[in-house]
mmCIF file of C-alpha atoms and ligand atoms in Angstrom:
data_model
loop_
_atom_site.group_PDB
_atom_site.id
_atom_site.type_symbol
_atom_site.label_atom_id
_atom_site.label_comp_id
_atom_site.label_asym_id
_atom_site.label_seq_id
_atom_site.Cartn_x
_atom_site.Cartn_y
_atom_site.Cartn_z
ATOM 1 C CA MET A 1 139.665 188.212 91.932
ATOM 2 C CA GLN A 2 136.529 186.955 93.565
ATOM 3 C CA ILE A 3 134.875 184.373 91.301
ATOM 4 C CA SER A 4 131.339 185.501 90.441
ATOM 5 C CA TYR A 5 130.108 181.986 89.773
ATOM 6 C CA LEU A 6 130.958 178.694 88.083
ATOM 7 C CA GLU A 7 129.258 178.143 84.741
ATOM 8 C CA CYS A 8 128.446 174.859 83.003
ATOM 9 C CA THR A 9 129.962 174.777 79.519
ATOM 10 C CA ARG A 10 127.086 172.616 78.276
ATOM 11 C CA CYS A 11 123.846 174.009 79.719
ATOM 12 C CA GLY A 12 125.055 177.369 81.043
ATOM 13 C CA GLU A 13 123.737 176.796 84.559
ATOM 14 C CA HIS A 14 125.483 178.722 87.347
ATOM 15 C CA PHE A 15 126.920 177.263 90.549
ATOM 16 C CA PRO A 16 128.406 178.980 93.593
ATOM 17 C CA ALA A 17 132.184 178.946 93.949
ATOM 18 C CA ASP A 18 132.176 179.073 97.742
ATOM 19 C CA ARG A 19 132.446 175.280 98.021
ATOM 20 C CA PRO A 20 134.234 172.552 96.050
ATOM 21 C CA GLN A 21 132.439 171.563 92.851
ATOM 22 C CA ASN A 22 133.183 168.892 90.295
ATOM 23 C CA THR A 23 131.069 168.878 87.117
ATOM 24 C CA CYS A 24 127.511 169.936 86.298
ATOM 25 C CA PRO A 25 125.136 167.523 88.101
ATOM 26 C CA THR A 26 122.629 167.734 85.235
ATOM 27 C CA ASP A 27 124.771 166.933 82.215
ATOM 28 C CA GLY A 28 128.324 166.351 83.434
ATOM 29 C CA GLY A 29 129.478 169.538 81.685
ATOM 30 C CA VAL A 30 132.826 171.084 82.532
ATOM 31 C CA LEU A 31 132.506 174.081 84.871
ATOM 32 C CA PHE A 32 134.323 177.338 84.084
ATOM 33 C CA ALA A 33 135.129 179.998 86.686
ATOM 34 C CA ARG A 34 133.622 183.355 85.700
ATOM 35 C CA TYR A 35 134.742 186.733 86.988
ATOM 36 C CA ASP A 36 133.269 190.201 86.796
ATOM 37 C CA LEU A 37 135.532 191.207 83.931
ATOM 38 C CA ALA A 38 133.354 194.192 82.985
ATOM 39 C CA SER A 39 134.144 195.899 86.267
ATOM 40 C CA LEU A 40 137.801 194.898 85.947
ATOM 41 C CA LYS A 41 138.078 196.500 82.501
ATOM 42 C CA GLY A 42 140.178 199.650 82.675
ATOM 43 C CA LYS A 43 141.263 198.874 86.242
ATOM 44 C CA PHE A 44 143.436 195.895 85.360
ATOM 45 C CA ARG A 45 145.591 196.981 82.437
ATOM 46 C CA ARG A 46 148.384 195.361 80.438
ATOM 47 C CA GLU A 47 150.806 197.971 81.781
ATOM 48 C CA ASP A 48 150.083 196.837 85.327
ATOM 49 C CA LEU A 49 151.986 193.616 84.644
ATOM 50 C CA SER A 50 155.397 195.204 84.239
ATOM 51 C CA GLY A 51 157.686 194.441 87.141
ATOM 52 C CA ARG A 52 155.483 191.678 88.519
ATOM 53 C CA GLU A 53 156.886 188.306 89.537
ATOM 54 C CA ALA A 54 157.759 185.978 86.657
ATOM 55 C CA SER A 55 155.163 183.332 87.501
ATOM 56 C CA MET A 56 151.602 182.628 86.395
ATOM 57 C CA TRP A 57 150.371 184.463 89.495
ATOM 58 C CA ARG A 58 151.315 187.757 87.845
ATOM 59 C CA TYR A 59 147.788 187.534 86.411
ATOM 60 C CA ALA A 60 146.272 187.416 89.903
ATOM 61 C CA GLU A 61 143.302 189.630 88.992
ATOM 62 C CA VAL A 62 141.976 186.931 86.654
ATOM 63 C CA LEU A 63 142.750 184.016 88.963
ATOM 64 C CA PRO A 64 140.866 182.874 92.064
ATOM 65 C CA ASP A 65 141.281 185.124 95.064
ATOM 66 C CA ALA A 66 143.119 182.730 97.381
ATOM 67 C CA LYS A 67 146.629 182.473 98.786
ATOM 68 C CA PRO A 68 148.614 180.702 96.037
ATOM 69 C CA VAL A 69 150.303 177.374 96.631
ATOM 70 C CA THR A 70 153.214 178.117 94.333
ATOM 71 C CA LEU A 71 156.561 176.624 93.344
ATOM 72 C CA GLY A 72 157.309 179.353 90.787
ATOM 73 C CA GLU A 73 155.265 177.918 87.898
ATOM 74 C CA GLY A 74 154.610 179.774 84.669
ATOM 75 C CA PHE A 75 156.098 182.645 82.702
ATOM 76 C CA THR A 76 158.196 180.136 80.788
ATOM 77 C CA PRO A 77 160.443 181.233 77.902
ATOM 78 C CA MET A 78 159.074 182.043 74.445
ATOM 79 C CA LEU A 79 162.046 181.067 72.310
ATOM 80 C CA PRO A 80 162.365 182.272 68.711
ATOM 81 C CA SER A 81 163.177 179.217 66.597
ATOM 82 C CA ARG A 82 166.725 179.037 65.230
ATOM 83 C CA GLU A 83 165.444 177.083 62.260
ATOM 84 C CA HIS A 84 162.200 178.730 61.152
ATOM 85 C CA ALA A 85 161.629 182.468 61.017
ATOM 86 C CA ASN A 86 158.300 183.448 62.647
ATOM 87 C CA VAL A 87 158.159 180.268 64.714
ATOM 88 C CA TYR A 88 158.397 180.316 68.500
ATOM 89 C CA ILE A 89 158.827 177.517 70.979
ATOM 90 C CA LYS A 90 156.978 178.039 74.241
ATOM 91 C CA ASP A 91 159.054 175.904 76.556
ATOM 92 C CA GLU A 92 156.864 174.501 79.305
ATOM 93 C CA GLY A 93 159.571 172.020 80.223
ATOM 94 C CA LEU A 94 161.031 174.666 82.520
ATOM 95 C CA ASN A 95 158.128 174.546 84.936
ATOM 96 C CA PRO A 96 158.425 172.993 88.406
ATOM 97 C CA THR A 97 158.074 169.199 87.956
ATOM 98 C CA GLY A 98 159.134 169.684 84.317
ATOM 99 C CA SER A 99 155.813 170.131 82.560
ATOM 100 C CA PHE A 100 152.884 172.467 81.933
ATOM 101 C CA LYS A 101 150.860 170.389 84.417
ATOM 102 C CA ALA A 102 152.383 172.496 87.188
ATOM 103 C CA ARG A 103 150.146 175.423 86.267
ATOM 104 C CA GLY A 104 146.895 173.521 86.586
ATOM 105 C CA MET A 105 147.895 171.786 89.783
ATOM 106 C CA SER A 106 149.127 175.007 91.383
ATOM 107 C CA ALA A 107 145.661 176.509 90.827
ATOM 108 C CA ALA A 108 143.727 173.356 91.779
ATOM 109 C CA VAL A 109 145.708 172.745 94.958
ATOM 110 C CA THR A 110 145.491 176.445 95.862
ATOM 111 C CA MET A 111 141.712 176.184 95.795
ATOM 112 C CA ALA A 112 141.690 172.815 97.547
ATOM 113 C CA LYS A 113 143.630 174.383 100.405
ATOM 114 C CA HIS A 114 141.339 177.408 100.335
ATOM 115 C CA TYR A 115 138.323 175.086 100.726
ATOM 116 C CA GLY A 116 140.031 173.148 103.500
ATOM 117 C CA LEU A 117 140.167 169.855 101.596
ATOM 118 C CA LYS A 118 142.458 167.267 103.154
ATOM 119 C CA LYS A 119 142.739 164.646 100.464
ATOM 120 C CA LEU A 120 142.907 164.856 96.667
ATOM 121 C CA ALA A 121 142.730 162.068 94.111
ATOM 122 C CA ALA A 122 143.510 161.965 90.407
ATOM 123 C CA PRO A 123 144.320 159.604 87.572
ATOM 124 C CA SER A 124 147.362 160.535 85.528
ATOM 125 C CA ALA A 125 149.168 159.531 82.356
ATOM 126 C CA GLY A 126 152.317 160.664 84.166
ATOM 127 C CA ASN A 127 153.124 164.343 84.551
ATOM 128 C CA ALA A 128 149.843 165.451 86.110
ATOM 129 C CA GLY A 129 150.469 162.951 88.891
ATOM 130 C CA GLY A 130 153.938 164.326 89.536
ATOM 131 C CA ALA A 131 152.629 167.877 89.616
ATOM 132 C CA LEU A 132 149.729 167.024 91.917
ATOM 133 C CA ALA A 133 152.100 165.209 94.257
ATOM 134 C CA ALA A 134 154.474 168.189 94.426
ATOM 135 C CA TYR A 135 151.816 170.832 95.055
ATOM 136 C CA ALA A 136 149.974 168.636 97.529
ATOM 137 C CA ALA A 137 153.266 168.195 99.408
ATOM 138 C CA ALA A 138 153.788 171.966 99.423
ATOM 139 C CA ALA A 139 150.238 172.486 100.711
ATOM 140 C CA GLY A 140 150.320 169.711 103.306
ATOM 141 C CA ILE A 141 147.452 167.878 101.607
ATOM 142 C CA GLU A 142 147.264 164.132 100.971
ATOM 143 C CA ALA A 143 147.488 163.081 97.311
ATOM 144 C CA HIS A 144 146.219 159.792 95.876
ATOM 145 C CA ILE A 145 147.410 159.120 92.364
ATOM 146 C CA PHE A 146 146.377 156.366 89.965
ATOM 147 C CA MET A 147 148.756 155.823 87.053
ATOM 148 C CA PRO A 148 149.321 153.182 84.382
ATOM 149 C CA ARG A 149 152.020 150.757 85.502
ATOM 150 C CA ASP A 150 154.152 151.653 82.461
ATOM 151 C CA VAL A 151 154.379 155.422 82.988
ATOM 152 C CA PRO A 152 157.876 156.922 82.688
ATOM 153 C CA ILE A 153 159.983 155.994 85.711
ATOM 154 C CA ALA A 154 160.423 159.686 86.598
ATOM 155 C CA ASN A 155 156.694 159.989 87.237
ATOM 156 C CA ARG A 156 156.601 157.017 89.557
ATOM 157 C CA MET A 157 159.651 158.171 91.465
ATOM 158 C CA GLU A 158 158.646 161.785 91.866
ATOM 159 C CA CYS A 159 155.208 160.825 93.204
ATOM 160 C CA ASP A 160 156.875 158.511 95.692
ATOM 161 C CA TYR A 161 159.376 161.124 96.836
ATOM 162 C CA TYR A 162 156.722 163.844 97.123
ATOM 163 C CA GLY A 163 154.942 161.513 99.505
ATOM 164 C CA ALA A 164 151.872 160.744 97.419
ATOM 165 C CA HIS A 165 149.924 157.491 97.687
ATOM 166 C CA VAL A 166 150.438 155.834 94.330
ATOM 167 C CA THR A 167 148.365 153.038 92.813
ATOM 168 C CA LEU A 168 149.855 151.501 89.668
ATOM 169 C CA VAL A 169 147.175 150.184 87.345
ATOM 170 C CA ASP A 170 147.371 147.582 84.580
ATOM 171 C CA GLY A 171 145.619 149.776 82.077
ATOM 172 C CA LEU A 172 145.378 153.276 80.689
ATOM 173 C CA ILE A 173 144.507 156.645 82.199
ATOM 174 C CA SER A 174 140.838 155.977 81.408
ATOM 175 C CA ASP A 175 140.963 152.874 83.642
ATOM 176 C CA CYS A 176 142.676 154.932 86.341
ATOM 177 C CA GLY A 177 139.981 157.598 86.076
ATOM 178 C CA ARG A 178 137.270 155.005 86.555
ATOM 179 C CA MET A 179 139.025 153.719 89.674
ATOM 180 C CA VAL A 180 139.201 157.210 91.184
ATOM 181 C CA ALA A 181 135.504 157.835 90.527
ATOM 182 C CA GLU A 182 134.463 154.424 91.869
ATOM 183 C CA ARG A 183 136.520 154.787 95.029
ATOM 184 C CA ILE A 184 135.048 158.196 95.827
ATOM 185 C CA LYS A 185 131.523 156.986 95.099
ATOM 186 C CA LYS A 186 131.963 153.917 97.289
ATOM 187 C CA ASP A 187 133.274 156.008 100.154
ATOM 188 C CA ARG A 188 130.388 158.444 99.879
ATOM 189 C CA SER A 189 127.768 155.715 99.787
ATOM 190 C CA SER A 190 129.291 154.093 102.860
ATOM 191 C CA GLY A 191 128.805 157.373 104.681
ATOM 192 C CA ASN A 192 132.430 158.415 105.024
ATOM 193 C CA ASN A 193 133.697 161.163 102.800
ATOM 194 C CA ASP A 194 137.230 159.932 102.945
ATOM 195 C CA GLY A 195 137.709 158.997 99.303
ATOM 196 C CA GLY A 196 139.084 162.452 98.687
ATOM 197 C CA PHE A 197 138.193 165.151 96.201
ATOM 198 C CA ASP A 198 138.480 164.303 92.508
ATOM 199 C CA VAL A 199 140.882 166.637 90.720
ATOM 200 C CA SER A 200 140.819 164.702 87.436
ATOM 201 C CA THR A 201 141.289 166.688 84.226
ATOM 202 C CA LEU A 202 138.276 168.992 83.761
ATOM 203 C CA LYS A 203 136.390 167.413 86.668
ATOM 204 C CA GLU A 204 137.055 170.461 88.819
ATOM 205 C CA PRO A 205 137.176 174.059 87.559
ATOM 206 C CA PHE A 206 140.652 175.247 88.529
ATOM 207 C CA ARG A 207 143.181 173.261 86.528
ATOM 208 C CA VAL A 208 141.813 175.168 83.523
ATOM 209 C CA GLU A 209 142.364 178.431 85.393
ATOM 210 C CA GLY A 210 146.029 177.610 85.889
ATOM 211 C CA LYS A 211 146.556 176.489 82.327
ATOM 212 C CA LYS A 212 144.778 179.469 80.830
ATOM 213 C CA THR A 213 147.749 181.566 81.950
ATOM 214 C CA MET A 214 149.612 180.092 78.951
ATOM 215 C CA GLY A 215 147.214 182.114 76.798
ATOM 216 C CA TYR A 216 147.958 185.304 78.739
ATOM 217 C CA GLU A 217 151.678 184.632 78.375
ATOM 218 C CA VAL A 218 151.490 184.014 74.632
ATOM 219 C CA ALA A 219 149.849 187.433 74.278
ATOM 220 C CA GLU A 220 152.155 189.264 76.684
ATOM 221 C CA GLN A 221 155.359 187.684 75.378
ATOM 222 C CA LEU A 222 154.426 188.478 71.763
ATOM 223 C CA ASN A 223 153.685 192.069 72.671
ATOM 224 C CA TRP A 224 149.890 191.624 72.684
ATOM 225 C CA LYS A 225 149.681 190.410 69.105
ATOM 226 C CA LEU A 226 148.423 186.867 69.017
ATOM 227 C CA PRO A 227 150.144 184.559 66.517
ATOM 228 C CA GLN A 228 148.433 183.205 63.401
ATOM 229 C CA ALA A 229 148.525 179.688 64.813
ATOM 230 C CA ILE A 230 149.226 177.732 67.979
ATOM 231 C CA VAL A 231 150.144 174.051 67.846
ATOM 232 C CA TYR A 232 149.233 172.206 71.004
ATOM 233 C CA PRO A 233 149.881 168.522 71.772
ATOM 234 C CA THR A 234 146.502 167.272 72.919
ATOM 235 C CA GLY A 235 145.897 164.546 75.460
ATOM 236 C CA GLY A 236 143.182 165.849 77.771
ATOM 237 C CA GLY A 237 143.235 169.152 75.920
ATOM 238 C CA VAL A 238 143.101 171.443 78.949
ATOM 239 C CA GLY A 239 145.949 173.624 77.693
ATOM 240 C CA MET A 240 144.051 174.466 74.545
ATOM 241 C CA ILE A 241 140.756 174.898 76.384
ATOM 242 C CA GLY A 242 142.411 177.168 78.938
ATOM 243 C CA MET A 243 144.143 179.336 76.340
ATOM 244 C CA TRP A 244 140.915 179.811 74.419
ATOM 245 C CA LYS A 245 139.215 180.963 77.632
ATOM 246 C CA ALA A 246 142.110 183.366 78.238
ATOM 247 C CA PHE A 247 141.702 184.922 74.787
ATOM 248 C CA ASP A 248 138.019 185.597 75.459
ATOM 249 C CA GLU A 249 138.850 187.098 78.847
ATOM 250 C CA MET A 250 141.578 189.326 77.396
ATOM 251 C CA GLU A 251 139.176 190.570 74.741
ATOM 252 C CA GLU A 252 136.639 191.434 77.467
ATOM 253 C CA LEU A 253 139.376 193.278 79.340
ATOM 254 C CA GLY A 254 140.134 195.250 76.175
ATOM 255 C CA TRP A 255 143.658 193.820 75.955
ATOM 256 C CA ILE A 256 143.309 192.181 72.524
ATOM 257 C CA GLY A 257 140.909 192.325 69.586
ATOM 258 C CA SER A 258 138.595 189.647 68.245
ATOM 259 C CA GLU A 259 141.160 187.879 66.075
ATOM 260 C CA ARG A 260 142.205 184.432 67.198
ATOM 261 C CA PRO A 261 145.030 182.101 66.255
ATOM 262 C CA LYS A 262 144.230 178.919 64.366
ATOM 263 C CA MET A 263 144.297 176.335 67.131
ATOM 264 C CA ILE A 264 145.946 173.113 66.042
ATOM 265 C CA THR A 265 145.771 169.806 67.854
ATOM 266 C CA VAL A 266 148.527 167.267 67.408
ATOM 267 C CA GLN A 267 148.061 163.713 68.662
ATOM 268 C CA ALA A 268 150.056 160.502 68.398
ATOM 269 C CA ALA A 269 149.077 158.292 65.470
ATOM 270 C CA GLY A 270 148.650 155.458 67.987
ATOM 271 C CA CYS A 271 146.028 157.403 69.942
ATOM 272 C CA ALA A 272 144.249 160.103 67.963
ATOM 273 C CA PRO A 273 140.586 160.291 68.992
ATOM 274 C CA ILE A 274 140.335 164.051 68.430
ATOM 275 C CA VAL A 275 141.962 163.879 65.008
ATOM 276 C CA ARG A 276 139.602 161.094 63.986
ATOM 277 C CA ALA A 277 136.542 162.963 65.269
ATOM 278 C CA TRP A 278 137.725 166.108 63.508
ATOM 279 C CA GLU A 279 138.301 164.347 60.191
ATOM 280 C CA THR A 280 135.050 162.383 60.411
ATOM 281 C CA GLY A 281 133.135 165.526 61.293
ATOM 282 C CA ARG A 282 134.713 167.534 58.491
ATOM 283 C CA SER A 283 134.025 164.941 55.861
ATOM 284 C CA ALA A 284 130.462 164.138 56.913
ATOM 285 C CA ALA A 285 128.230 165.789 54.338
ATOM 286 C CA GLY A 286 125.928 168.404 55.800
ATOM 287 C CA MET A 287 127.553 168.129 59.172
ATOM 288 C CA LYS A 288 125.784 170.121 61.817
ATOM 289 C CA SER A 289 127.829 172.976 63.158
ATOM 290 C CA ALA A 290 129.565 171.967 66.329
ATOM 291 C CA SER A 291 128.892 175.358 67.839
ATOM 292 C CA VAL A 292 125.135 175.495 67.809
ATOM 293 C CA THR A 293 124.924 177.408 71.070
ATOM 294 C CA LYS A 294 127.277 179.772 72.771
ATOM 295 C CA ASN A 295 127.845 177.132 75.388
ATOM 296 C CA ALA A 296 129.301 174.647 72.969
ATOM 297 C CA ALA A 297 126.491 172.114 72.962
ATOM 298 C CA ALA A 298 127.871 168.626 72.868
ATOM 299 C CA THR A 299 126.877 167.831 69.304
ATOM 300 C CA TRP A 300 130.354 166.790 68.333
ATOM 301 C CA ILE A 301 132.261 164.328 70.466
ATOM 302 C CA SER A 302 134.977 161.748 69.981
ATOM 303 C CA GLU A 303 134.859 157.968 70.261
ATOM 304 C CA PRO A 304 137.196 156.257 72.719
ATOM 305 C CA TRP A 305 140.392 155.085 70.966
ATOM 306 C CA VAL A 306 140.923 151.332 71.180
ATOM 307 C CA ASP A 307 144.414 149.926 71.916
ATOM 308 C CA ALA A 308 145.976 153.324 72.492
ATOM 309 C CA ALA A 309 149.751 153.066 72.151
ATOM 310 C CA THR A 310 152.497 155.683 71.956
ATOM 311 C CA PHE A 311 155.689 156.458 73.833
ATOM 312 C CA ALA A 312 154.423 160.035 74.203
ATOM 313 C CA ALA A 313 152.791 159.052 77.498
ATOM 314 C CA GLY A 314 150.808 162.259 77.892
ATOM 315 C CA LEU A 315 149.074 161.722 74.562
ATOM 316 C CA ARG A 316 147.868 158.262 75.515
ATOM 317 C CA VAL A 317 144.400 159.532 76.429
ATOM 318 C CA PRO A 318 141.795 157.370 74.643
ATOM 319 C CA LYS A 319 138.969 159.834 75.265
ATOM 320 C CA ALA A 320 139.260 163.429 76.444
ATOM 321 C CA TYR A 321 136.536 164.497 78.886
ATOM 322 C CA GLY A 322 136.441 167.906 77.245
ATOM 323 C CA ASP A 323 136.425 166.639 73.645
ATOM 324 C CA TYR A 324 133.341 168.725 72.837
ATOM 325 C CA LEU A 325 135.191 171.864 73.906
ATOM 326 C CA ILE A 326 138.347 170.985 71.946
ATOM 327 C CA LEU A 327 136.447 170.238 68.720
ATOM 328 C CA ASP A 328 134.490 173.446 69.139
ATOM 329 C CA ILE A 329 137.724 175.439 69.460
ATOM 330 C CA LEU A 330 139.237 173.761 66.392
ATOM 331 C CA GLU A 331 136.193 174.746 64.396
ATOM 332 C CA LYS A 332 135.764 178.293 65.698
ATOM 333 C CA SER A 333 139.446 179.059 65.231
ATOM 334 C CA HIS A 334 139.597 177.536 61.723
ATOM 335 C CA GLY A 335 142.273 175.243 63.063
ATOM 336 C CA THR A 336 142.896 171.603 62.384
ATOM 337 C CA ALA A 337 144.078 168.341 63.909
ATOM 338 C CA VAL A 338 147.000 166.194 62.775
ATOM 339 C CA THR A 339 148.857 163.088 63.896
ATOM 340 C CA ALA A 340 152.505 162.259 64.399
ATOM 341 C CA THR A 341 153.851 158.706 64.445
ATOM 342 C CA ASP A 342 156.238 157.590 67.188
ATOM 343 C CA ASP A 343 159.070 157.485 64.638
ATOM 344 C CA GLU A 344 158.349 161.046 63.544
ATOM 345 C CA ILE A 345 158.155 162.164 67.164
ATOM 346 C CA LEU A 346 161.470 160.495 68.037
ATOM 347 C CA SER A 347 163.186 162.186 65.077
ATOM 348 C CA ALA A 348 161.676 165.502 66.130
ATOM 349 C CA VAL A 349 162.988 165.107 69.698
ATOM 350 C CA ARG A 350 166.490 164.685 68.280
ATOM 351 C CA HIS A 351 166.048 167.429 65.711
ATOM 352 C CA TRP A 352 164.858 170.041 68.214
ATOM 353 C CA ALA A 353 167.599 169.084 70.639
ATOM 354 C CA SER A 354 170.337 169.317 68.007
ATOM 355 C CA VAL A 355 169.055 172.385 66.161
ATOM 356 C CA GLU A 356 167.319 174.438 68.840
ATOM 357 C CA GLY A 357 169.022 173.286 72.032
ATOM 358 C CA VAL A 358 165.625 172.258 73.370
ATOM 359 C CA PHE A 359 165.378 168.717 74.708
ATOM 360 C CA ALA A 360 161.629 168.340 74.458
ATOM 361 C CA ALA A 361 159.205 165.796 75.816
ATOM 362 C CA PRO A 362 157.894 163.490 73.068
ATOM 363 C CA GLU A 363 154.490 165.225 73.306
ATOM 364 C CA GLY A 364 156.156 168.585 72.746
ATOM 365 C CA ALA A 365 158.265 167.379 69.845
ATOM 366 C CA ALA A 366 155.036 166.259 68.175
ATOM 367 C CA SER A 367 154.334 170.000 67.723
ATOM 368 C CA LEU A 368 157.320 170.238 65.408
ATOM 369 C CA VAL A 369 156.048 167.283 63.373
ATOM 370 C CA ALA A 370 152.682 169.016 63.048
ATOM 371 C CA TYR A 371 154.342 172.248 61.951
ATOM 372 C CA GLN A 372 156.424 170.460 59.316
ATOM 373 C CA LYS A 373 153.354 168.696 57.928
ATOM 374 C CA LEU A 374 151.125 171.766 57.908
ATOM 375 C CA HIS A 375 153.871 173.863 56.359
ATOM 376 C CA ALA A 376 154.382 171.260 53.639
ATOM 377 C CA SER A 377 150.651 171.061 52.941
ATOM 378 C CA GLY A 378 150.319 174.827 52.720
ATOM 379 C CA PHE A 379 147.956 175.078 55.695
ATOM 380 C CA LEU A 380 150.622 177.258 57.344
ATOM 381 C CA SER A 381 152.860 179.604 55.378
ATOM 382 C CA ALA A 382 156.417 180.644 56.196
ATOM 383 C CA GLU A 383 155.080 184.131 56.971
ATOM 384 C CA ASP A 384 152.647 182.888 59.611
ATOM 385 C CA LYS A 385 153.723 183.560 63.158
ATOM 386 C CA VAL A 386 153.309 180.198 64.887
ATOM 387 C CA VAL A 387 153.783 179.148 68.509
ATOM 388 C CA LEU A 388 154.726 175.502 69.066
ATOM 389 C CA PHE A 389 154.179 174.275 72.587
ATOM 390 C CA ASN A 390 156.764 172.059 74.150
ATOM 391 C CA THR A 391 154.659 170.762 77.023
ATOM 392 C CA GLY A 392 157.429 169.171 79.051
ATOM 393 C CA SER A 393 161.050 168.244 79.540
ATOM 394 C CA ALA A 394 162.660 165.205 77.934
ATOM 395 C CA TYR A 395 164.464 164.592 81.227
ATOM 396 C CA LYS A 396 161.278 162.993 82.499
ATOM 397 C CA TYR A 397 161.222 160.512 79.603
ATOM 398 C CA LEU A 398 164.788 159.228 79.384
ATOM 399 C CA ASP A 399 163.701 155.598 79.796
ATOM 400 C CA MET A 400 160.912 155.930 77.226
ATOM 401 C CA ILE A 401 163.164 157.682 74.724
ATOM 402 C CA GLU A 402 165.907 155.095 75.116
ATOM 403 C CA THR A 403 163.452 152.230 74.635
ATOM 404 C CA GLN A 404 162.008 153.927 71.573
ATOM 405 C CA GLU A 405 165.510 154.459 70.160
ATOM 406 C CA LYS A 406 166.296 150.763 70.571
ATOM 407 C CA LYS A 407 163.033 149.805 68.934
ATOM 408 C CA ALA A 408 163.677 152.095 65.976
ATOM 409 C CA ARG A 409 167.238 150.767 65.562
ATOM 410 C CA HIS A 410 166.006 147.191 65.747
ATOM 411 C CA GLU A 411 163.389 147.857 63.066
ATOM 412 C CA GLN A 412 165.977 149.506 60.851
ATOM 413 C CA SER A 413 168.403 146.623 61.120
ATOM 414 C CA ALA A 414 165.597 144.129 60.519
ATOM 415 C CA ALA A 415 164.701 146.012 57.350
ATOM 416 C CA ARG A 416 168.347 145.935 56.269
ATOM 417 C CA HIS A 417 168.411 142.149 56.545
ATOM 418 C CA ILE A 418 165.634 141.430 54.102
ATOM 419 C CA GLY A 419 167.963 139.770 51.607
ATOM 420 C CA GLY A 420 169.654 142.987 50.627
ATOM 421 C CA ILE A 421 166.504 144.273 49.009
ATOM 422 C CA ILE A 422 166.796 147.473 50.932
ATOM 423 C CA GLY A 423 170.171 149.110 50.717
ATOM 424 C CA PRO A 424 172.918 150.008 50.346
ATOM 425 C CA TYR A 425 173.930 150.810 53.929
HETATM 426 ZN ZN1 ZN B 1 125.177 171.626 82.688
#
């Protein structure tokens, strides 16, 4: 559908969608694409979806009106858990390029092509880079990707093979993001606009549009009854932000009611800025409500995480640009935020693989850890219908998983050698 306008999620200001936009020039707020859903209500119905192609573009009426650059992304399986009744695994590992990032990049590159952009740039913790490279290749657009030097080898190789220009950085995704911004700024100030267009997480409006289709799918695949909770591994948080937007849109379309799932963030214990902000905010006496205006005023933000370290590469995001949106969603949905250690994540990767037949990315397996913890604490009951997101395929992390295995085995054997104190083995 034609986008009516882009709206700042901080100040509510409107911007035209007929040209490329990054963030709100006044306050840096994330821009959301808005459609005329009122006039779509009744015309675009749930029944209209039957028989449509099994990709995220089946929801074309609520996506930008442009010719899709598609590799078949979306409409991934919703697998009932073999282990827990009422639990589902939404397996995003089956997307092109092996992760949920395909959705966002399909939408972002579609619009980049629509606008006639020739060059795109983005920092990546790994999978976003691979997805951007693939969709840019399919669209005939140049991609410039900045990644930490120690990303999984699959991410480096796929970017290379897709023909992207890759810069490996001694640092984290936040350092990569700074480099992208600086390069574009420098190019602009020198009068040539050749630095490319910044498609960093939440710094353009359309990656959210692609990822919101996960929210539509959760509803459609569960027969239009949203679950009681959704567990989402949170790095940049766009999946959660997109799904929340989708729920609001579906309510406006008359497809669902006002009930929402508890939205649950899981982060790695070695990089948990959202969890820390959530816990600090919850425990602060007389804390101001995070949602003081309908546009999620930025009263509640996270602090950058120092020395971020985890083998779940996609969760190694020291500070999410959309933290104010994520925290707002956690609060409005009565959700929560929990951590998983690398050891717990590694065990969960093996557990899911051996019990469910799902070889999940470490980020995805963290969802299982969160479920186990929240079930044990009573936050979730066995009767609650819960969707756990596996955000990617383990096949992209074989080197990381093997290294982590060796580390865990080494630590175990070291523990065993402390004078026989720990044993017997
Ligand atoms: Zn604004």
